[in-house]
Amino acid sequence: MPKGRAGPHKFSLSHPQTPKLSYGYSSKMNIGKSGYRVFSANSTSACSELAKIITERLGVELGKSAVYQEANRETRVEVKESVRGQDIFIIQTMPRDVNTAIMELLVMAYALKTSCAKNIIGVIPYFPYSKQCKMRKRGSIVCKLLASMLAKAGLTHIITMDLHQKEIQGFFSFPVDNLRASPFLLQYIQEEIPDYRNAIIVAKSPSAAKRAQAYAERLRLGLAVIHGEAQCSESDMADGRHSPPAFRPSCGPAGLELPFMMAKEKPPITVVGDVGGRIAIIIDDIIDDVEDFVAAAEILKERGAYKIFVMATHGLLSAEAPHLIEESHIDEVVVTNTVPHELQKLQCPKIKTVDVSMILAEAIRRIHNGESMAYLFRNVTVDD
């Protein structure tokens, strides 16, 4: 190019003087908005108490939402703040009206999903329908159905506590953290039961023996098992062995004779283990209809136990449970606050509550921060 002649001007998109158009977006648009919110999906104030305790421990406010029933009993949920790009935790405790609570959880989860929440984690301390986790004759595994419904509604993770059967975790297509209430109940035994060293852990049926054994080994106490007519027959009914009819008319090939299945017959009531002069502590995961516990307490009293405690994670205490407990040989029933039972406590002063909000709050914090959950499962074995 000849000297003194200017060359053609070259336009560059990366020229420092080139103005950049902006539409209000930036690479840091999600900073400060990628936090978490905690919502309660319960329409009744009594069921929201656990959510309030957990948020107080976390130092956050409960998310703004409205959950209510229309005049025709349809569930309506209104989320009143932005949840876009955030981790959302829905705390749902189960009142007596379990089906309404499930519908509230499903509708809220779907509302948050359509509002572009990043992750939706259900905090369900007591998982409903957990007893319907095995096939009954001409029935269905309802717990598996509920797991599929929660996934379809938008949940990506669940925090729960002491599932009735640990195998329920396999029903879900997303992670499930099954926390344990046993550290809190063990602490209660050590601090609130005088002379607990003279106690014996009792399983009210052989099916509850494994859970009771875990308590006995940790407290270095003996184990007793009640076997016979007073045992719960749920496992016999639910294991699928009675799925075919007991007798069917001949409809197969001529001459086909299958071996005859003998009917089960329960032995006379037996207490395996010495409870005489001891404090008997009956361990289970759920207290709902208390007839079995009342019958077990009566048997233990006859065998010489001078004080009887019942301890369980979930105190459903349905129907006439408070009245039956009050008039029984049971001295104290200890449950956690995974299920609201303030009304039952007013009816029966024998019912005591252990707060487990600490471990639920810590689980929420760790999941949001991406920290390991191993700390919450210290010394938890496969059999626990």
Short mmCIF file of C-alpha atoms in Angstrom, two decimals:
data_model
loop_
_atom_site.label_atom_id
_atom_site.label_comp_id
_atom_site.label_asym_id
_atom_site.label_seq_id
_atom_site.Cartn_x
_atom_site.Cartn_y
_atom_site.Cartn_z
CA MET A 1 0.00 0.00 0.00
CA PRO A 2 1.48 3.41 -0.93
CA LYS A 3 2.87 5.47 1.91
CA GLY A 4 0.53 8.12 3.31
CA ARG A 5 -2.60 6.44 2.00
CA ALA A 6 -5.06 5.26 4.54
CA GLY A 7 -6.25 1.69 4.21
CA PRO A 8 -9.87 0.62 4.39
CA HIS A 9 -11.45 0.65 7.83
CA LYS A 10 -11.91 -2.84 9.31
CA PHE A 11 -14.92 -3.30 11.56
CA SER A 12 -14.34 -5.74 14.42
CA LEU A 13 -17.01 -7.12 16.75
CA SER A 14 -14.39 -7.34 19.48
CA HIS A 15 -13.28 -3.72 19.13
CA PRO A 16 -13.06 -2.17 22.58
CA GLN A 17 -15.07 0.83 21.43
CA THR A 18 -17.87 -1.28 20.00
CA PRO A 19 -21.02 -0.79 22.06
CA LYS A 20 -22.68 -3.95 23.34
CA LEU A 21 -26.41 -4.34 23.32
CA SER A 22 -27.98 -5.45 26.59
CA TYR A 23 -31.39 -6.96 27.15
CA GLY A 24 -31.18 -6.96 30.93
CA TYR A 25 -29.41 -10.37 31.19
CA SER A 26 -25.98 -11.03 32.65
CA SER A 27 -23.81 -14.02 33.45
CA LYS A 28 -24.53 -13.45 37.15
CA MET A 29 -28.29 -13.33 36.89
CA ASN A 30 -28.74 -16.40 39.19
CA ILE A 31 -26.35 -15.28 41.90
CA GLY A 32 -28.38 -14.53 45.01
CA LYS A 33 -31.36 -16.35 43.58
CA SER A 34 -30.04 -19.89 43.82
CA GLY A 35 -30.92 -20.22 47.50
CA TYR A 36 -33.66 -22.31 49.00
CA ARG A 37 -37.16 -21.89 50.35
CA VAL A 38 -39.10 -23.98 52.85
CA PHE A 39 -42.85 -24.34 52.40
CA SER A 40 -45.54 -26.09 54.39
CA ALA A 41 -48.17 -27.90 52.34
CA ASN A 42 -50.62 -28.33 55.22
CA SER A 43 -53.91 -26.46 55.23
CA THR A 44 -54.31 -26.79 59.03
CA SER A 45 -52.25 -24.77 61.48
CA ALA A 46 -51.72 -27.71 63.87
CA CYS A 47 -49.90 -29.62 61.12
CA SER A 48 -47.65 -26.65 60.31
CA GLU A 49 -46.02 -26.55 63.75
CA LEU A 50 -43.15 -28.86 62.76
CA ALA A 51 -42.45 -26.72 59.70
CA LYS A 52 -42.25 -23.60 61.89
CA ILE A 53 -39.82 -25.29 64.30
CA ILE A 54 -37.60 -26.45 61.43
CA THR A 55 -37.47 -23.00 59.80
CA GLU A 56 -36.59 -21.44 63.16
CA ARG A 57 -33.65 -23.83 63.45
CA LEU A 58 -32.56 -23.00 59.90
CA GLY A 59 -32.93 -19.26 60.47
CA VAL A 60 -35.21 -18.77 57.45
CA GLU A 61 -38.80 -17.70 57.00
CA LEU A 62 -41.52 -20.10 55.98
CA GLY A 63 -42.38 -19.65 52.31
CA LYS A 64 -45.46 -17.60 51.47
CA SER A 65 -48.23 -19.80 50.14
CA ALA A 66 -51.91 -20.53 50.61
CA VAL A 67 -53.25 -24.08 50.85
CA TYR A 68 -56.97 -24.52 51.33
CA GLN A 69 -60.02 -26.55 50.37
CA GLU A 70 -62.71 -25.24 48.06
CA ALA A 71 -66.38 -25.58 48.98
CA ASN A 72 -66.52 -28.79 46.94
CA ARG A 73 -63.43 -30.14 48.84
CA GLU A 74 -61.04 -29.59 45.92
CA THR A 75 -57.50 -28.66 46.99
CA ARG A 76 -56.14 -25.31 45.87
CA VAL A 77 -52.55 -24.12 46.28
CA GLU A 78 -51.22 -20.60 45.61
CA VAL A 79 -47.47 -19.93 45.76
CA LYS A 80 -47.07 -16.24 46.58
CA GLU A 81 -43.37 -15.69 45.88
CA SER A 82 -40.86 -16.49 43.16
CA VAL A 83 -39.20 -19.90 43.32
CA ARG A 84 -37.43 -19.86 39.95
CA GLY A 85 -34.07 -21.62 40.02
CA GLN A 86 -34.21 -22.41 43.74
CA ASP A 87 -34.15 -25.54 45.89
CA ILE A 88 -37.60 -25.93 47.40
CA PHE A 89 -38.32 -28.03 50.48
CA ILE A 90 -41.94 -28.97 51.15
CA ILE A 91 -42.61 -30.07 54.72
CA GLN A 92 -45.73 -32.19 54.91
CA THR A 93 -46.85 -33.82 58.14
CA MET A 94 -49.71 -36.28 57.96
CA PRO A 95 -52.86 -35.57 59.99
CA ARG A 96 -55.73 -38.00 60.39
CA ASP A 97 -57.08 -36.97 56.99
CA VAL A 98 -54.18 -38.59 55.16
CA ASN A 99 -55.68 -38.48 51.67
CA THR A 100 -56.23 -34.71 51.82
CA ALA A 101 -52.64 -34.21 52.98
CA ILE A 102 -51.35 -36.30 50.08
CA MET A 103 -53.37 -34.26 47.60
CA GLU A 104 -52.05 -31.01 49.11
CA LEU A 105 -48.49 -32.27 48.68
CA LEU A 106 -49.06 -33.35 45.08
CA VAL A 107 -50.73 -30.08 44.06
CA MET A 108 -48.05 -27.93 45.72
CA ALA A 109 -45.23 -29.96 44.16
CA TYR A 110 -46.77 -29.57 40.72
CA ALA A 111 -47.32 -25.84 41.28
CA LEU A 112 -43.64 -25.42 42.17
CA LYS A 113 -42.58 -27.53 39.19
CA THR A 114 -44.54 -25.33 36.78
CA SER A 115 -43.03 -22.27 38.52
CA CYS A 116 -39.54 -23.42 37.42
CA ALA A 117 -38.16 -24.49 40.79
CA LYS A 118 -34.70 -26.04 40.41
CA ASN A 119 -35.21 -28.97 42.81
CA ILE A 120 -38.28 -29.97 44.79
CA ILE A 121 -37.53 -31.97 47.93
CA GLY A 122 -40.35 -33.44 49.98
CA VAL A 123 -39.80 -33.58 53.74
CA ILE A 124 -42.32 -36.25 54.79
CA PRO A 125 -41.39 -37.40 58.32
CA TYR A 126 -44.13 -40.06 58.36
CA PHE A 127 -44.61 -41.61 54.93
CA PRO A 128 -48.27 -42.60 54.53
CA TYR A 129 -49.47 -45.97 53.20
CA SER A 130 -46.13 -47.46 54.27
CA LYS A 131 -47.91 -50.49 55.74
CA GLN A 132 -49.37 -51.24 52.31
CA CYS A 133 -45.98 -52.10 50.85
CA LYS A 134 -46.60 -55.79 50.24
CA MET A 135 -49.07 -57.61 48.06
CA ARG A 136 -52.33 -58.65 49.68
CA LYS A 137 -54.69 -61.06 48.02
CA ARG A 138 -56.42 -59.35 45.09
CA GLY A 139 -55.00 -56.08 46.37
CA SER A 140 -52.23 -53.71 45.32
CA ILE A 141 -48.99 -52.22 46.60
CA VAL A 142 -50.36 -48.75 47.31
CA CYS A 143 -47.03 -47.44 48.58
CA LYS A 144 -45.53 -48.01 45.11
CA LEU A 145 -48.45 -46.12 43.54
CA LEU A 146 -47.86 -43.17 45.85
CA ALA A 147 -44.14 -43.13 45.01
CA SER A 148 -44.99 -42.94 41.29
CA MET A 149 -47.48 -40.11 41.89
CA LEU A 150 -44.92 -38.05 43.81
CA ALA A 151 -42.37 -38.44 41.03
CA LYS A 152 -44.93 -37.45 38.41
CA ALA A 153 -45.90 -34.35 40.42
CA GLY A 154 -42.30 -33.12 40.28
CA LEU A 155 -40.51 -34.22 43.45
CA THR A 156 -36.81 -34.93 42.93
CA HIS A 157 -35.84 -36.08 46.44
CA ILE A 158 -37.51 -37.18 49.67
CA ILE A 159 -36.46 -36.90 53.31
CA THR A 160 -38.40 -39.22 55.58
CA MET A 161 -37.94 -41.00 58.90
CA ASP A 162 -38.14 -44.66 59.94
CA LEU A 163 -39.96 -46.17 56.99
CA HIS A 164 -42.10 -49.14 57.99
CA GLN A 165 -39.99 -51.27 55.65
CA LYS A 166 -36.62 -50.03 54.39
CA GLU A 167 -37.26 -51.73 51.05
CA ILE A 168 -39.83 -48.99 50.29
CA GLN A 169 -36.89 -46.84 49.12
CA GLY A 170 -36.69 -49.08 46.04
CA PHE A 171 -40.15 -47.90 44.92
CA PHE A 172 -38.80 -44.45 44.07
CA SER A 173 -37.04 -43.29 40.92
CA PHE A 174 -35.19 -40.54 42.85
CA PRO A 175 -33.09 -40.42 46.06
CA VAL A 176 -34.71 -41.14 49.43
CA ASP A 177 -33.01 -40.31 52.75
CA ASN A 178 -34.53 -42.50 55.48
CA LEU A 179 -33.44 -40.79 58.70
CA ARG A 180 -33.54 -42.50 62.11
CA ALA A 181 -35.30 -41.32 65.25
CA SER A 182 -33.57 -43.91 67.44
CA PRO A 183 -30.79 -41.55 68.70
CA PHE A 184 -33.43 -39.24 70.19
CA LEU A 185 -35.43 -42.10 71.74
CA LEU A 186 -32.27 -43.70 73.12
CA GLN A 187 -31.32 -40.38 74.67
CA TYR A 188 -34.78 -40.14 76.25
CA ILE A 189 -34.40 -43.61 77.78
CA GLN A 190 -31.00 -42.73 79.26
CA GLU A 191 -32.03 -39.34 80.63
CA GLU A 192 -35.70 -39.70 81.54
CA ILE A 193 -36.13 -43.29 82.75
CA PRO A 194 -34.63 -43.73 86.23
CA ASP A 195 -32.74 -46.97 86.70
CA TYR A 196 -32.95 -47.80 83.00
CA ARG A 197 -30.11 -50.27 83.55
CA ASN A 198 -32.75 -52.51 85.14
CA ALA A 199 -34.86 -52.38 81.97
CA ILE A 200 -35.45 -54.93 79.26
CA ILE A 201 -36.33 -54.16 75.65
CA VAL A 202 -39.50 -55.91 74.45
CA ALA A 203 -40.75 -56.72 70.95
CA LYS A 204 -44.53 -57.15 70.97
CA SER A 205 -44.29 -59.61 68.08
CA PRO A 206 -41.54 -61.57 66.30
CA SER A 207 -41.80 -59.17 63.33
CA ALA A 208 -40.69 -56.29 65.60
CA ALA A 209 -37.76 -58.21 67.08
CA LYS A 210 -35.10 -56.82 64.74
CA ARG A 211 -35.91 -53.21 65.61
CA ALA A 212 -36.04 -54.02 69.33
CA GLN A 213 -32.74 -55.88 69.11
CA ALA A 214 -31.03 -52.75 67.74
CA TYR A 215 -32.16 -50.79 70.83
CA ALA A 216 -31.13 -53.58 73.20
CA GLU A 217 -27.63 -53.82 71.72
CA ARG A 218 -27.06 -50.06 71.89
CA LEU A 219 -28.27 -49.82 75.50
CA ARG A 220 -26.52 -53.07 76.49
CA LEU A 221 -29.83 -54.45 77.79
CA GLY A 222 -31.62 -57.77 77.49
CA LEU A 223 -34.28 -58.58 74.89
CA ALA A 224 -37.70 -60.21 75.30
CA VAL A 225 -40.14 -61.20 72.55
CA ILE A 226 -43.88 -61.81 72.90
CA HIS A 227 -45.01 -64.69 70.75
CA GLY A 228 -48.43 -66.24 70.37
CA GLU A 229 -52.01 -65.05 70.08
CA ALA A 230 -51.16 -61.44 70.96
CA GLN A 231 -48.75 -60.98 68.05
CA CYS A 232 -49.68 -58.80 65.09
CA SER A 233 -50.67 -60.93 62.12
CA GLU A 234 -49.98 -58.24 59.52
CA SER A 235 -46.91 -60.01 58.14
CA ASP A 236 -48.88 -63.21 57.72
CA MET A 237 -51.56 -61.40 55.73
CA ALA A 238 -49.28 -59.22 53.67
CA ASP A 239 -46.48 -61.50 52.56
CA GLY A 240 -48.38 -62.84 49.54
CA ARG A 241 -48.61 -66.43 50.78
CA HIS A 242 -52.40 -66.17 51.01
CA SER A 243 -52.75 -64.57 47.57
CA PRO A 244 -54.29 -67.71 45.97
CA PRO A 245 -57.67 -68.76 47.35
CA ALA A 246 -57.45 -71.35 50.11
CA PHE A 247 -59.63 -73.73 48.09
CA ARG A 248 -60.62 -73.72 44.46
CA PRO A 249 -62.89 -76.12 42.61
CA SER A 250 -61.17 -78.49 40.25
CA CYS A 251 -60.40 -76.53 37.10
CA GLY A 252 -57.05 -77.95 36.02
CA PRO A 253 -56.09 -81.10 34.18
CA ALA A 254 -57.75 -84.25 35.44
CA GLY A 255 -55.71 -86.04 38.07
CA LEU A 256 -53.63 -82.97 39.08
CA GLU A 257 -53.41 -82.82 42.89
CA LEU A 258 -51.19 -80.24 44.54
CA PRO A 259 -49.79 -80.84 48.04
CA PHE A 260 -52.20 -79.65 50.74
CA MET A 261 -51.14 -76.48 52.60
CA MET A 262 -51.84 -76.78 56.32
CA ALA A 263 -53.47 -73.77 58.00
CA LYS A 264 -51.41 -71.77 60.47
CA GLU A 265 -52.25 -72.06 64.15
CA LYS A 266 -50.79 -69.65 66.68
CA PRO A 267 -49.29 -71.18 69.82
CA PRO A 268 -50.37 -70.15 73.32
CA ILE A 269 -49.08 -66.79 74.43
CA THR A 270 -45.41 -66.91 75.38
CA VAL A 271 -42.91 -64.31 76.55
CA VAL A 272 -39.40 -65.33 75.47
CA GLY A 273 -37.20 -63.64 78.05
CA ASP A 274 -37.38 -62.83 81.76
CA VAL A 275 -39.23 -59.57 82.53
CA GLY A 276 -39.88 -60.24 86.23
CA GLY A 277 -38.92 -57.27 88.42
CA ARG A 278 -37.76 -55.27 85.38
CA ILE A 279 -38.78 -52.12 83.52
CA ALA A 280 -40.27 -53.25 80.20
CA ILE A 281 -39.73 -50.94 77.21
CA ILE A 282 -41.79 -51.94 74.17
CA ILE A 283 -40.23 -50.73 70.91
CA ASP A 284 -41.98 -50.25 67.56
CA ASP A 285 -42.03 -47.80 64.65
CA ILE A 286 -45.76 -46.89 64.57
CA ILE A 287 -48.43 -46.61 67.27
CA ASP A 288 -51.85 -46.39 65.64
CA ASP A 289 -54.53 -48.69 67.06
CA VAL A 290 -53.16 -49.46 70.50
CA GLU A 291 -55.02 -52.70 71.29
CA ASP A 292 -51.88 -54.79 70.64
CA PHE A 293 -49.79 -52.58 72.91
CA VAL A 294 -52.41 -52.68 75.67
CA ALA A 295 -52.58 -56.48 75.43
CA ALA A 296 -48.78 -56.73 75.49
CA ALA A 297 -48.63 -54.49 78.58
CA GLU A 298 -51.14 -56.69 80.37
CA ILE A 299 -49.09 -59.81 79.59
CA LEU A 300 -45.88 -58.17 80.77
CA LYS A 301 -47.57 -57.08 84.00
CA GLU A 302 -48.68 -60.66 84.60
CA ARG A 303 -45.09 -61.82 84.04
CA GLY A 304 -43.79 -59.45 86.73
CA ALA A 305 -42.75 -56.24 84.95
CA TYR A 306 -43.24 -53.37 87.42
CA LYS A 307 -43.15 -50.50 84.93
CA ILE A 308 -44.04 -50.45 81.23
CA PHE A 309 -42.99 -47.91 78.60
CA VAL A 310 -43.99 -47.85 74.93
CA MET A 311 -41.68 -46.05 72.50
CA ALA A 312 -42.24 -45.45 68.79
CA THR A 313 -41.29 -42.98 66.10
CA HIS A 314 -44.74 -42.20 64.70
CA GLY A 315 -47.61 -41.62 67.12
CA LEU A 316 -50.73 -41.77 64.95
CA LEU A 317 -52.88 -42.66 67.98
CA SER A 318 -56.12 -43.07 66.05
CA ALA A 319 -59.65 -43.60 67.34
CA GLU A 320 -59.86 -44.27 71.09
CA ALA A 321 -56.11 -44.65 71.57
CA PRO A 322 -55.69 -41.96 74.30
CA HIS A 323 -58.58 -43.40 76.34
CA LEU A 324 -57.28 -46.97 76.04
CA ILE A 325 -53.75 -45.93 77.02
CA GLU A 326 -55.03 -44.02 80.04
CA GLU A 327 -56.87 -47.07 81.39
CA SER A 328 -54.13 -49.61 80.58
CA HIS A 329 -51.08 -50.87 82.47
CA ILE A 330 -48.87 -48.68 80.27
CA ASP A 331 -47.06 -46.07 82.36
CA GLU A 332 -45.82 -43.87 79.53
CA VAL A 333 -46.01 -43.66 75.73
CA VAL A 334 -43.11 -41.81 74.08
CA VAL A 335 -43.37 -40.73 70.43
CA THR A 336 -41.72 -38.11 68.24
CA ASN A 337 -43.34 -35.07 66.63
CA THR A 338 -43.31 -36.51 63.10
CA VAL A 339 -47.12 -36.62 63.39
CA PRO A 340 -49.15 -33.91 65.21
CA HIS A 341 -50.81 -35.32 68.34
CA GLU A 342 -51.38 -32.35 70.65
CA LEU A 343 -55.07 -33.18 71.02
CA GLN A 344 -54.25 -36.74 72.09
CA LYS A 345 -51.79 -35.40 74.69
CA LEU A 346 -54.56 -33.30 76.23
CA GLN A 347 -56.71 -36.40 76.49
CA CYS A 348 -53.96 -38.59 77.96
CA PRO A 349 -51.11 -37.18 80.10
CA LYS A 350 -49.19 -40.45 79.67
CA ILE A 351 -48.23 -39.44 76.12
CA LYS A 352 -44.84 -37.69 75.87
CA THR A 353 -43.17 -36.11 72.83
CA VAL A 354 -39.56 -36.10 71.66
CA ASP A 355 -38.56 -33.37 69.19
CA VAL A 356 -36.74 -34.58 66.05
CA SER A 357 -36.74 -31.25 64.18
CA MET A 358 -32.97 -30.93 64.68
CA ILE A 359 -32.07 -33.83 62.38
CA LEU A 360 -34.67 -32.80 59.77
CA ALA A 361 -33.30 -29.23 59.69
CA GLU A 362 -29.73 -30.51 59.38
CA ALA A 363 -30.75 -32.79 56.51
CA ILE A 364 -32.27 -29.82 54.67
CA ARG A 365 -29.13 -27.74 55.18
CA ARG A 366 -26.80 -30.50 53.99
CA ILE A 367 -28.84 -31.34 50.90
CA HIS A 368 -29.01 -27.70 49.83
CA ASN A 369 -25.25 -27.19 50.37
CA GLY A 370 -24.36 -30.44 48.64
CA GLU A 371 -22.75 -31.86 51.78
CA SER A 372 -22.51 -35.53 52.67
CA MET A 373 -25.38 -37.07 54.62
CA ALA A 374 -23.11 -39.68 56.20
CA TYR A 375 -22.90 -37.71 59.46
CA LEU A 376 -26.62 -38.24 60.02
CA PHE A 377 -26.23 -42.01 59.62
CA ARG A 378 -23.34 -42.58 62.00
CA ASN A 379 -23.33 -46.12 63.41
CA VAL A 380 -26.49 -47.00 61.45
CA THR A 381 -26.20 -50.58 60.26
CA VAL A 382 -28.05 -52.44 57.52
CA ASP A 383 -30.31 -54.10 60.10
CA ASP A 384 -31.38 -50.80 61.73
#
